[in-house]
Amino acid sequence: MSELLYIIPAICLLALGFTLWQSNWIVKQPAGDDRMQKIAGYVAKGAVSFLKAEYKVLAIFCGLAVIALAVLNAVEGEGNYLIILSFLTGAILSASAGYRGMRIATKANVRTAEAAKTSLARALDISFAGGTVMGISVAALGILGLSVLFLVYLSLYGDPANGGIARVLHVLAGFSLGAESIALFARVGGGIFTKAADVGADLVGKVEAGIPEDDPRNPAVIADNVGDNVGDVAGMGADLFGSYVATVIAAMVLGAGLSTDTTGVFGGLEGVVLPLFLAALGLVFSIAGSFLVKIKENGRVQRALNTGNIGSIVLTAIASYFLITALLPSRFEQGGHVYGPLQVFGAVVVGLAVGALVSLITEYYTSMNRGPVKRIVSQSTTTATNILGGLSTGMISTAAPVFVLAVGIIASFALAGLYGVAIAAAGMMATTGMQLAIDAFGPIADNAGGIAEMSGLPKEVRERTDVLDAVGNTTAAVGKGFAIASAALTSLALFAAFMESAGLVQIDISNAKVLAGLLIGAMIPFLFSALAIAAVGRAANAMVEEVRRQFKTIKGLLEGKPGVEPDYDTCIQISTRAAIRGMIVPGAIAIVIPVVVGFTPGLGAEVLGGLLAGVTVSGVLMAIFQSNAGGAWDNAKKSFEKGVQINGQTYYKGSEPHKAAVVGDTVGDPFKDTSGPSMNILIKLMSIVAVTVATAIASGA
Amino acid sequence: MSELLYIIPAICLLALGFTLWQSNWIVKQPAGDDRMQKIAGYVAKGAVSFLKAEYKVLAIFCGLAVIALAVLNAVEGEGNYLIILSFLTGAILSASAGYRGMRIATKANVRTAEAAKTSLARALDISFAGGTVMGISVAALGILGLSVLFLVYLSLYGDPANGGIARVLHVLAGFSLGAESIALFARVGGGIFTKAADVGADLVGKVEAGIPEDDPRNPAVIADNVGDNVGDVAGMGADLFGSYVATVIAAMVLGAGLSTDTTGVFGGLEGVVLPLFLAALGLVFSIAGSFLVKIKENGRVQRALNTGNIGSIVLTAIASYFLITALLPSRFEQGGHVYGPLQVFGAVVVGLAVGALVSLITEYYTSMNRGPVKRIVSQSTTTATNILGGLSTGMISTAAPVFVLAVGIIASFALAGLYGVAIAAAGMMATTGMQLAIDAFGPIADNAGGIAEMSGLPKEVRERTDVLDAVGNTTAAVGKGFAIASAALTSLALFAAFMESAGLVQIDISNAKVLAGLLIGAMIPFLFSALAIAAVGRAANAMVEEVRRQFKTIKGLLEGKPGVEPDYDTCIQISTRAAIRGMIVPGAIAIVIPVVVGFTPGLGAEVLGGLLAGVTVSGVLMAIFQSNAGGAWDNAKKSFEKGVQINGQTYYKGSEPHKAAVVGDTVGDPFKDTSGPSMNILIKLMSIVAVTVATAIASGA
C-alpha cells in the first residue's frame, strides 16, 4: 500500500487545526453586556445538561450494542472483534462532533448578537465562523476516523491470507454503524427537544398571551433557544457526520468489487481509496470556499453564501476530474461490464447535478415568492384550508425530486454500475464541510436574535440577525434537498453492499415473502414519523400547560414587573424528558427490525432485502413530503410579515389568516425538524445494520 | 363446459328482481310534507345534474379509451377486439350501478325522515332497504356482466385452437378495466364534490356564522346533501363495483394457471370458475343476511347490522367449504407445488380473518371510546396539537394492519400459492352486497337528518336519524378496512397476472432501473392524494367565499326572514365544476403512466413491475394513513357532543378545544372521503392497465 494514503489523515489534522484557529478567533470577540451573557449562559447550560442526559442514555445503548456485536461475532466465528472498536470510534466521534458544534454555537450566538449592534458584515463573520468550525470539524473527524482505522485494519487484515480487503471493509463498516446510531438518536432526541419547546413557546406566547417571539417573560423561551443548539446544531452535526461516513463507506465497499489491475499505485484498491481521496478533496475546498463568504456592510448575505458553496462544489468537481483520471486505471470491470475513469467522473457530475436539481426543486416548493407558498397563503382564509394546502404541497413536492432521483440512479448506474451510483452520492457529499457550515450558521443567527430580544437590545440588532436567519432558512431547505438525494443514492449503494455480503444475486418482489417484507419496510417510516411527531405533540402540550401555569401563578410575570423571572428550568426539563423518552423506541425499531427479520427462520436475507427496499422508497418520500410541507408552511407564515393579498384584501401579522398560518407553521415544525430529517438517517442506518449482519445471516441460512 | 355455469347469471337476475321488489316497497312509503319533498327534490335534482355532467366527461374518456384499445389491438395483431366490448360493458354497468344507487338513495332519504317521525325501527327499515338495493344491485350487475361475457367468450375462443382460456380471460379483463376506470373517476369526482361542499358549509356555517349543521339558511347545505349522494353513494357504488370485479377476475386469471384434471365437470377450468361461484354464493347469503337486519322499537341498530353482516359472512364461509370441496379436484398443481381443496378453503378463511382483523384495528383507531381518539381529544387544547395528534394517529395506525396483511399474504401463499392469495381476496369480497348495503345506509340516514333539519321537523326526528348516522360512521370505517385489505391482496394477484402475461419470471429490485421504477411508483399515491386534496381545498375556499358573499348580499338570509332563500344552485355548480376539473388529471395519471413506462424503450415490463409494486405498497399505506386519520379526527370532534375531560376540566360543543377539533375534522374530511378511499382503486386500476398492455409489451420487447 502506498504511503500516499497518509495524506488523508494529514489533511484532516490540518483541517482540525484550522477549526481551532477559527474557534479561538470567535472566543476573542466581544461577548456583550451582563444581561446578554447571563441569557447566553442559561442557553449554554441548558444545552450542556441536555446533551449530558442524552449521552448517558446513548452510553447504555452503546454498551448493549457492543454486547450484541460480540455475540454476533461469536456466532459467526470469524473473529472480527475489531468491528467493536470501529463501532465505538464512530459513536464517540459522532457524539464529539455534535458536542463540539454545540459548544462553539453557544459561544458564537452571543458574540453574533453583540457584533450585530454595529455591523451585519461582522455578525455574518462570527455566525458563519461558528458554522464553519462545526462543518469542518464534522467532515475532518469523519474522514480522520475512517482513514486511520482503514490504515490500521489494512495492515492487520489487508493480506488476502487474513481475509483481505473484504474483511477490512466489513470491520470498518462498524464505524458507520456507530456514527449512524448516534446520529439517529441525536436527530430524533434533539428534534423532539427543540420542537416541543418551540411549539409550546409559540402556542402560549404568540397565540394566547400575545407576546412576541423570544420574549423573556415566556418561560419556554430559554428551552426554545437551547433547542436550536441541541437539535439544529448538535443533532444536525451528528446527522451529517453519519451520512457522510455512510456514503464514503458504501462507495469503498462497492469499490472493492471493481476488478482492476493489481500493479497500480494502490495495488488494485484504487476503487476503494477513491472515495476517501474525494472526501479529502472536498474538505480542502470547503475550507477554501469558507474564505469566499464575506460581505461588504449591508451586502447580500445569500449571494456570499452561494459564492462560497458553489465555489467549493465547482472546485471539487474540477479537481475530482484530475484525481479520478490519475487514480483509476484506464479500464476496469464490474459485474461483467467494462468502465473507465471518465465514466466514474461522469457519475460524480450526475451526483452533483441530482443534488443541485433536488435543491432547486426544494427551494421552489418552500420559498416565499413562488407559487406553492403563495397558494398556501391564499388558502389561509381558514385554518383547515391552510393545513390542507400545506399537506397537499408537501405531497405534490415529492413528484419532481423522485423523478430526478430515478433518472440519476439510472444514469449513474449506466455510467459505472453500482459503483457509479455510490460515487455519485460520494461526490454529492464531498463538500459536506461547507454544506454544514451554511446549515449551522442559521441556528446561530437565530439564537443571536433570541438573545438580542431577551436582552432588550435595540431593534436594529434584531433586524440584522433576522436578515441572517431568513437566509439561513433558505439554505437549510436547500441543504435538506442535498441530504435526501444523497441518502437515497447511499442507501442504494448500501443495498448493493448488503446483497454482496449476504450472497444474494437477486431480490424478487414477485416472491410473496419479499413483497410482504417490502410492505412492512414501507410502513416503518410512517411508524417512525408518527412516534416522533406524537412525542413532540405530547411534550408541546405539557409545555403549554406549564407555561399557562406559570403565567397564572407567578405574580407580575406577564405584566413584565422588574425582577420577576419565569422558571426556565422546568421547561427545559420537560423538553429533556420528552426527548430522551421519545428517542428510544424509534431508534430501537430501526436497529432491531432488520436483525429480527434477517434471523427469523423462513424469512432471511431476501425478505430483509425487500424490507430495505421498502424502507428506502417510503423513507425518501416521507422525508421530502414532511420537510417540504414544513418549509412551505413556515414561509407561508413569514409572508405575512410584509403583508399579503388574499381576494383583493391585504392582511398583516395578527390578522385571522395570519393566525391560521401560524397554526400551519406549528404543525409543520416537527415535520421539517423532527420526523422529516430523521428519515435520511433511518434508511441508511437500517441498511448498515443489514450490512453488518449480512454474512451471519448468509452463513446461518 | 357444463351448463351448471348458467346458474350464475340466473342467480344474478333473481337478485336484481329482489332489488326491484325492495325499491318498489321504498317508493310506496310516505314521502312527507311539501317542504320535505321540496328539499328532497332539490337534493335529487342536484345529484342528477352532477352525475349527468360527470358522465358526459366519462363518455369522452371512454371514447378515447376505445381508440387506445383499438390501436393496442392493431399493434398486437391478435384480433382481440372484443376487449372493447368488455371495457364498455364494465364502464356502463359501473356507471349504472352508481346511478341506480343514487336514485334509490334520493328516494329513501326523505322517506326515512318521514318514518323517523314515529319510529326508529321503520326508519332503519327504509334506510337499510335503500342500502340493500344499492349493495345487491352492484354485486348482481358485476357478476352478471362477468359471467355472461365469460360464457360468450368461452363459446368463441374457449377451444385451444382459438387461443383457449388465456385469450378468454385477456379479453374479459377489459371488463375490469372499464369498471375500475369509471370507479376512479367517480370516487375522485364524487369525493371532491362532497368534501368541497361539506368543508365549505362547515367552515362558514358552523365555525363563522354559528348556525347549526344542515341549517337551510346556509347556501352550501343542499350541495352538502347532494354530495352525500354523489360521493358516498354513487362514488362508493362504482368503487366497490370495480373492486369486486377486479378481485374476481384476478382470481380467475390465476385459476387458469392451475393444472387440474381435464375430465372434471368444467373440463379443467375449475380454478377459473370457482371465483364466480364464490361470488354468487356471497350474493345469495348477502340477500339472506339482509333479512336479519331488523330491530324492535328502540332496539340496538349496531347489533342488528352486525347480525346481518356476520351472518352472511359466516354462512358464505361455511357454504364455501362445500363449494370448494365439490368443485375442485382432490389435488392440483401450481408452479411446481401440489395443493388440494382444503388449502384453498384455508385461503378463504385467511382472507376473512385478515379482513376481520384489519376492520377491528380500523375500528380501534377511529372509534370514540378508544385510546387513540381519546388522546386526540386530550391534545385538542390547541388546534396545532389536535392536527399533529390526528396525523400521528393516522401514521401509527398503518403498523398493525400492514403486519396483518403481510402475515396474510405469506399464509395464503403458503396454503395455495398465488391462487391462494387471490382466493383470499375473493373470499373477503364475496359478501360485497351486504358490505355495501351497510355502507350505503349511512349516507341515506345522514341525508334524512339533513332533510329533517331543513324542513324544521321536531327534534326527536333528528335524534332518530342521528342514531342511524352514528352507527353508519362506525360501519363505514369497518368497511374501509375490508376494502383496503382486499385491494392489497387483489393487487398482488393482479401483479402475478401481469407477470404471467408479460412473460416475466422475476422482478429484481437490485436492478437499478427496477428500483427507480419502485421509487416512481411509490411516489404516485402521494401525487394523486395531493391533487385530490388540493382540489378539495381550492373548491372549499371558493365555497366559503360564495357563502360569505350570500350572507352579506342577500338581505334577511342570516336572520332567517321568512321567504328569503339562499341561492343553492351556485354552490352546487362550484362543487360540480371543481369535481369535474379535479378528477381528470389524477385519473389520467393512473391510466397513462403504466402505458408510458411499459412501452418506453429501455424501461419495459420489469421496470413496470417495480412501478406497480411501489404503487401498491405506498398506496396501501397512504390509504390506511389517510382513512384512519380522517376517521379519528371525525370522532374526536364528535366526542365533544357529550362533553370531554381535558386536564380535569369538562369541555362541550362550542368550547375552544371543540373548535380545534372541528378544524381537525375538516382537515380529515378529504383524507377519509376523497384521497384515502381512492388509493384502493388507484392501485388496482394501474395493475389492470398493466395486465391489459402486458402481452403487447412482451411482444414488442
PDB file of N, CA, C and O in Angstrom, chain B residues 292-331:
ATOM      1  N   LEU B 292     -81.960 -10.281   8.223  1.00  0.00           N
ATOM      2  CA  LEU B 292     -81.635 -10.322   9.659  1.00  0.00           C
ATOM      3  C   LEU B 292     -81.536  -8.926  10.262  1.00  0.00           C
ATOM      4  O   LEU B 292     -81.492  -8.773  11.485  1.00  0.00           O
ATOM      5  N   VAL B 293     -81.471  -7.906   9.388  1.00  0.00           N
ATOM      6  CA  VAL B 293     -81.292  -6.546   9.907  1.00  0.00           C
ATOM      7  C   VAL B 293     -82.655  -5.959  10.272  1.00  0.00           C
ATOM      8  O   VAL B 293     -83.313  -5.303   9.459  1.00  0.00           O
ATOM      9  N   LYS B 294     -83.104  -6.229  11.474  1.00  0.00           N
ATOM     10  CA  LYS B 294     -84.402  -5.765  11.986  1.00  0.00           C
ATOM     11  C   LYS B 294     -84.189  -5.398  13.443  1.00  0.00           C
ATOM     12  O   LYS B 294     -83.447  -6.066  14.149  1.00  0.00           O
ATOM     13  N   ILE B 295     -84.846  -4.352  13.906  1.00  0.00           N
ATOM     14  CA  ILE B 295     -84.826  -4.089  15.351  1.00  0.00           C
ATOM     15  C   ILE B 295     -86.250  -3.918  15.861  1.00  0.00           C
ATOM     16  O   ILE B 295     -87.155  -3.558  15.111  1.00  0.00           O
ATOM     17  N   LYS B 296     -86.431  -4.223  17.133  1.00  0.00           N
ATOM     18  CA  LYS B 296     -87.634  -3.783  17.836  1.00  0.00           C
ATOM     19  C   LYS B 296     -87.489  -2.278  18.054  1.00  0.00           C
ATOM     20  O   LYS B 296     -86.381  -1.737  18.004  1.00  0.00           O
ATOM     21  N   GLU B 297     -88.627  -1.601  18.336  1.00  0.00           N
ATOM     22  CA  GLU B 297     -88.538  -0.159  18.531  1.00  0.00           C
ATOM     23  C   GLU B 297     -87.514   0.162  19.622  1.00  0.00           C
ATOM     24  O   GLU B 297     -87.522  -0.451  20.696  1.00  0.00           O
ATOM     25  N   ASN B 298     -86.614   1.105  19.304  1.00  0.00           N
ATOM     26  CA  ASN B 298     -85.524   1.497  20.201  1.00  0.00           C
ATOM     27  C   ASN B 298     -84.550   0.347  20.523  1.00  0.00           C
ATOM     28  O   ASN B 298     -83.858   0.391  21.534  1.00  0.00           O
ATOM     29  N   GLY B 299     -84.508  -0.633  19.658  1.00  0.00           N
ATOM     30  CA  GLY B 299     -83.513  -1.685  19.798  1.00  0.00           C
ATOM     31  C   GLY B 299     -82.155  -1.190  19.340  1.00  0.00           C
ATOM     32  O   GLY B 299     -81.998  -0.023  18.966  1.00  0.00           O
ATOM     33  N   ARG B 300     -81.138  -2.053  19.386  1.00  0.00           N
ATOM     34  CA  ARG B 300     -79.782  -1.600  19.068  1.00  0.00           C
ATOM     35  C   ARG B 300     -79.453  -1.811  17.597  1.00  0.00           C
ATOM     36  O   ARG B 300     -79.341  -2.944  17.116  1.00  0.00           O
ATOM     37  N   VAL B 301     -79.281  -0.695  16.907  1.00  0.00           N
ATOM     38  CA  VAL B 301     -79.074  -0.707  15.464  1.00  0.00           C
ATOM     39  C   VAL B 301     -77.763  -1.421  15.109  1.00  0.00           C
ATOM     40  O   VAL B 301     -77.723  -2.262  14.206  1.00  0.00           O
ATOM     41  N   GLN B 302     -76.704  -1.088  15.862  1.00  0.00           N
ATOM     42  CA  GLN B 302     -75.397  -1.675  15.550  1.00  0.00           C
ATOM     43  C   GLN B 302     -75.468  -3.196  15.613  1.00  0.00           C
ATOM     44  O   GLN B 302     -74.930  -3.895  14.751  1.00  0.00           O
ATOM     45  N   ARG B 303     -76.178  -3.704  16.637  1.00  0.00           N
ATOM     46  CA  ARG B 303     -76.251  -5.153  16.774  1.00  0.00           C
ATOM     47  C   ARG B 303     -76.996  -5.782  15.605  1.00  0.00           C
ATOM     48  O   ARG B 303     -76.588  -6.821  15.084  1.00  0.00           O
ATOM     49  N   ALA B 304     -78.064  -5.119  15.165  1.00  0.00           N
ATOM     50  CA  ALA B 304     -78.817  -5.650  14.026  1.00  0.00           C
ATOM     51  C   ALA B 304     -77.940  -5.717  12.778  1.00  0.00           C
ATOM     52  O   ALA B 304     -77.930  -6.725  12.056  1.00  0.00           O
ATOM     53  N   LEU B 305     -77.168  -4.659  12.549  1.00  0.00           N
ATOM     54  CA  LEU B 305     -76.292  -4.649  11.374  1.00  0.00           C
ATOM     55  C   LEU B 305     -75.215  -5.713  11.500  1.00  0.00           C
ATOM     56  O   LEU B 305     -74.906  -6.426  10.529  1.00  0.00           O
ATOM     57  N   ASN B 306     -74.642  -5.825  12.697  1.00  0.00           N
ATOM     58  CA  ASN B 306     -73.623  -6.851  12.905  1.00  0.00           C
ATOM     59  C   ASN B 306     -74.189  -8.241  12.643  1.00  0.00           C
ATOM     60  O   ASN B 306     -73.526  -9.085  12.029  1.00  0.00           O
ATOM     61  N   THR B 307     -75.420  -8.482  13.141  1.00  0.00           N
ATOM     62  CA  THR B 307     -76.029  -9.788  12.926  1.00  0.00           C
ATOM     63  C   THR B 307     -76.134 -10.092  11.432  1.00  0.00           C
ATOM     64  O   THR B 307     -75.755 -11.171  10.971  1.00  0.00           O
ATOM     65  N   GLY B 308     -76.648  -9.109  10.688  1.00  0.00           N
ATOM     66  CA  GLY B 308     -76.776  -9.312   9.247  1.00  0.00           C
ATOM     67  C   GLY B 308     -75.426  -9.558   8.591  1.00  0.00           C
ATOM     68  O   GLY B 308     -75.245 -10.483   7.791  1.00  0.00           O
ATOM     69  N   ASN B 309     -74.445  -8.732   8.954  1.00  0.00           N
ATOM     70  CA  ASN B 309     -73.129  -8.789   8.327  1.00  0.00           C
ATOM     71  C   ASN B 309     -72.412 -10.096   8.670  1.00  0.00           C
ATOM     72  O   ASN B 309     -72.008 -10.859   7.774  1.00  0.00           O
ATOM     73  N   ILE B 310     -72.317 -10.358   9.973  1.00  0.00           N
ATOM     74  CA  ILE B 310     -71.597 -11.573  10.388  1.00  0.00           C
ATOM     75  C   ILE B 310     -72.351 -12.800   9.909  1.00  0.00           C
ATOM     76  O   ILE B 310     -71.750 -13.780   9.443  1.00  0.00           O
ATOM     77  N   GLY B 311     -73.687 -12.733   9.955  1.00  0.00           N
ATOM     78  CA  GLY B 311     -74.490 -13.846   9.452  1.00  0.00           C
ATOM     79  C   GLY B 311     -74.137 -14.186   8.017  1.00  0.00           C
ATOM     80  O   GLY B 311     -73.834 -15.346   7.694  1.00  0.00           O
ATOM     81  N   SER B 312     -74.108 -13.179   7.164  1.00  0.00           N
ATOM     82  CA  SER B 312     -73.846 -13.507   5.756  1.00  0.00           C
ATOM     83  C   SER B 312     -72.411 -13.972   5.560  1.00  0.00           C
ATOM     84  O   SER B 312     -72.151 -14.859   4.732  1.00  0.00           O
ATOM     85  N   ILE B 313     -71.458 -13.401   6.330  1.00  0.00           N
ATOM     86  CA  ILE B 313     -70.067 -13.845   6.183  1.00  0.00           C
ATOM     87  C   ILE B 313     -69.917 -15.307   6.618  1.00  0.00           C
ATOM     88  O   ILE B 313     -69.327 -16.125   5.899  1.00  0.00           O
ATOM     89  N   VAL B 314     -70.480 -15.629   7.788  1.00  0.00           N
ATOM     90  CA  VAL B 314     -70.311 -16.994   8.312  1.00  0.00           C
ATOM     91  C   VAL B 314     -70.989 -18.008   7.388  1.00  0.00           C
ATOM     92  O   VAL B 314     -70.416 -19.055   7.054  1.00  0.00           O
ATOM     93  N   LEU B 315     -72.210 -17.665   6.939  1.00  0.00           N
ATOM     94  CA  LEU B 315     -72.909 -18.587   6.041  1.00  0.00           C
ATOM     95  C   LEU B 315     -72.120 -18.799   4.744  1.00  0.00           C
ATOM     96  O   LEU B 315     -71.978 -19.928   4.265  1.00  0.00           O
ATOM     97  N   THR B 316     -71.577 -17.694   4.219  1.00  0.00           N
ATOM     98  CA  THR B 316     -70.798 -17.821   2.984  1.00  0.00           C
ATOM     99  C   THR B 316     -69.559 -18.684   3.220  1.00  0.00           C
ATOM    100  O   THR B 316     -69.207 -19.531   2.382  1.00  0.00           O
ATOM    101  N   ALA B 317     -68.898 -18.471   4.362  1.00  0.00           N
ATOM    102  CA  ALA B 317     -67.692 -19.245   4.652  1.00  0.00           C
ATOM    103  C   ALA B 317     -68.022 -20.735   4.734  1.00  0.00           C
ATOM    104  O   ALA B 317     -67.319 -21.575   4.138  1.00  0.00           O
ATOM    105  N   ILE B 318     -69.104 -21.071   5.458  1.00  0.00           N
ATOM    106  CA  ILE B 318     -69.466 -22.490   5.596  1.00  0.00           C
ATOM    107  C   ILE B 318     -69.811 -23.080   4.235  1.00  0.00           C
ATOM    108  O   ILE B 318     -69.300 -24.141   3.838  1.00  0.00           O
ATOM    109  N   ALA B 319     -70.657 -22.354   3.502  1.00  0.00           N
ATOM    110  CA  ALA B 319     -71.064 -22.872   2.195  1.00  0.00           C
ATOM    111  C   ALA B 319     -69.871 -23.002   1.263  1.00  0.00           C
ATOM    112  O   ALA B 319     -69.810 -23.920   0.425  1.00  0.00           O
ATOM    113  N   SER B 320     -68.887 -22.102   1.418  1.00  0.00           N
ATOM    114  CA  SER B 320     -67.748 -22.154   0.505  1.00  0.00           C
ATOM    115  C   SER B 320     -66.947 -23.445   0.703  1.00  0.00           C
ATOM    116  O   SER B 320     -66.329 -23.946  -0.236  1.00  0.00           O
ATOM    117  N   TYR B 321     -67.000 -23.973   1.925  1.00  0.00           N
ATOM    118  CA  TYR B 321     -66.302 -25.243   2.159  1.00  0.00           C
ATOM    119  C   TYR B 321     -66.874 -26.324   1.252  1.00  0.00           C
ATOM    120  O   TYR B 321     -66.151 -27.059   0.569  1.00  0.00           O
ATOM    121  N   PHE B 322     -68.212 -26.415   1.227  1.00  0.00           N
ATOM    122  CA  PHE B 322     -68.847 -27.436   0.388  1.00  0.00           C
ATOM    123  C   PHE B 322     -68.632 -27.139  -1.087  1.00  0.00           C
ATOM    124  O   PHE B 322     -68.372 -28.036  -1.884  1.00  0.00           O
ATOM    125  N   LEU B 323     -68.720 -25.869  -1.438  1.00  0.00           N
ATOM    126  CA  LEU B 323     -68.498 -25.489  -2.835  1.00  0.00           C
ATOM    127  C   LEU B 323     -67.103 -25.893  -3.292  1.00  0.00           C
ATOM    128  O   LEU B 323     -66.935 -26.533  -4.340  1.00  0.00           O
ATOM    129  N   ILE B 324     -66.110 -25.532  -2.486  1.00  0.00           N
ATOM    130  CA  ILE B 324     -64.722 -25.762  -2.900  1.00  0.00           C
ATOM    131  C   ILE B 324     -64.413 -27.252  -2.975  1.00  0.00           C
ATOM    132  O   ILE B 324     -63.806 -27.727  -3.944  1.00  0.00           O
ATOM    133  N   THR B 325     -64.842 -27.988  -1.952  1.00  0.00           N
ATOM    134  CA  THR B 325     -64.538 -29.427  -1.986  1.00  0.00           C
ATOM    135  C   THR B 325     -65.289 -30.125  -3.112  1.00  0.00           C
ATOM    136  O   THR B 325     -64.791 -31.093  -3.689  1.00  0.00           O
ATOM    137  N   ALA B 326     -66.493 -29.636  -3.427  1.00  0.00           N
ATOM    138  CA  ALA B 326     -67.240 -30.270  -4.513  1.00  0.00           C
ATOM    139  C   ALA B 326     -66.648 -29.916  -5.872  1.00  0.00           C
ATOM    140  O   ALA B 326     -66.597 -30.742  -6.790  1.00  0.00           O
ATOM    141  N   LEU B 327     -66.195 -28.684  -5.986  1.00  0.00           N
ATOM    142  CA  LEU B 327     -65.792 -28.184  -7.299  1.00  0.00           C
ATOM    143  C   LEU B 327     -64.374 -28.570  -7.678  1.00  0.00           C
ATOM    144  O   LEU B 327     -64.120 -29.038  -8.805  1.00  0.00           O
ATOM    145  N   LEU B 328     -63.438 -28.378  -6.761  1.00  0.00           N
ATOM    146  CA  LEU B 328     -62.031 -28.582  -7.112  1.00  0.00           C
ATOM    147  C   LEU B 328     -61.648 -30.057  -7.050  1.00  0.00           C
ATOM    148  O   LEU B 328     -62.176 -30.806  -6.235  1.00  0.00           O
ATOM    149  N   PRO B 329     -60.746 -30.468  -7.900  1.00  0.00           N
ATOM    150  CA  PRO B 329     -60.245 -31.847  -7.825  1.00  0.00           C
ATOM    151  C   PRO B 329     -59.455 -32.033  -6.529  1.00  0.00           C
ATOM    152  O   PRO B 329     -59.037 -31.053  -5.900  1.00  0.00           O
ATOM    153  N   SER B 330     -59.230 -33.283  -6.155  1.00  0.00           N
ATOM    154  CA  SER B 330     -58.616 -33.510  -4.846  1.00  0.00           C
ATOM    155  C   SER B 330     -57.149 -33.084  -4.801  1.00  0.00           C
ATOM    156  O   SER B 330     -56.593 -32.876  -3.736  1.00  0.00           O
ATOM    157  N   ARG B 331     -56.536 -32.966  -5.964  1.00  0.00           N
ATOM    158  CA  ARG B 331     -55.179 -32.402  -5.956  1.00  0.00           C
ATOM    159  C   ARG B 331     -54.902 -31.718  -7.288  1.00  0.00           C
ATOM    160  O   ARG B 331     -55.344 -32.170  -8.341  1.00  0.00           O
TER     161      ARG B 331
END
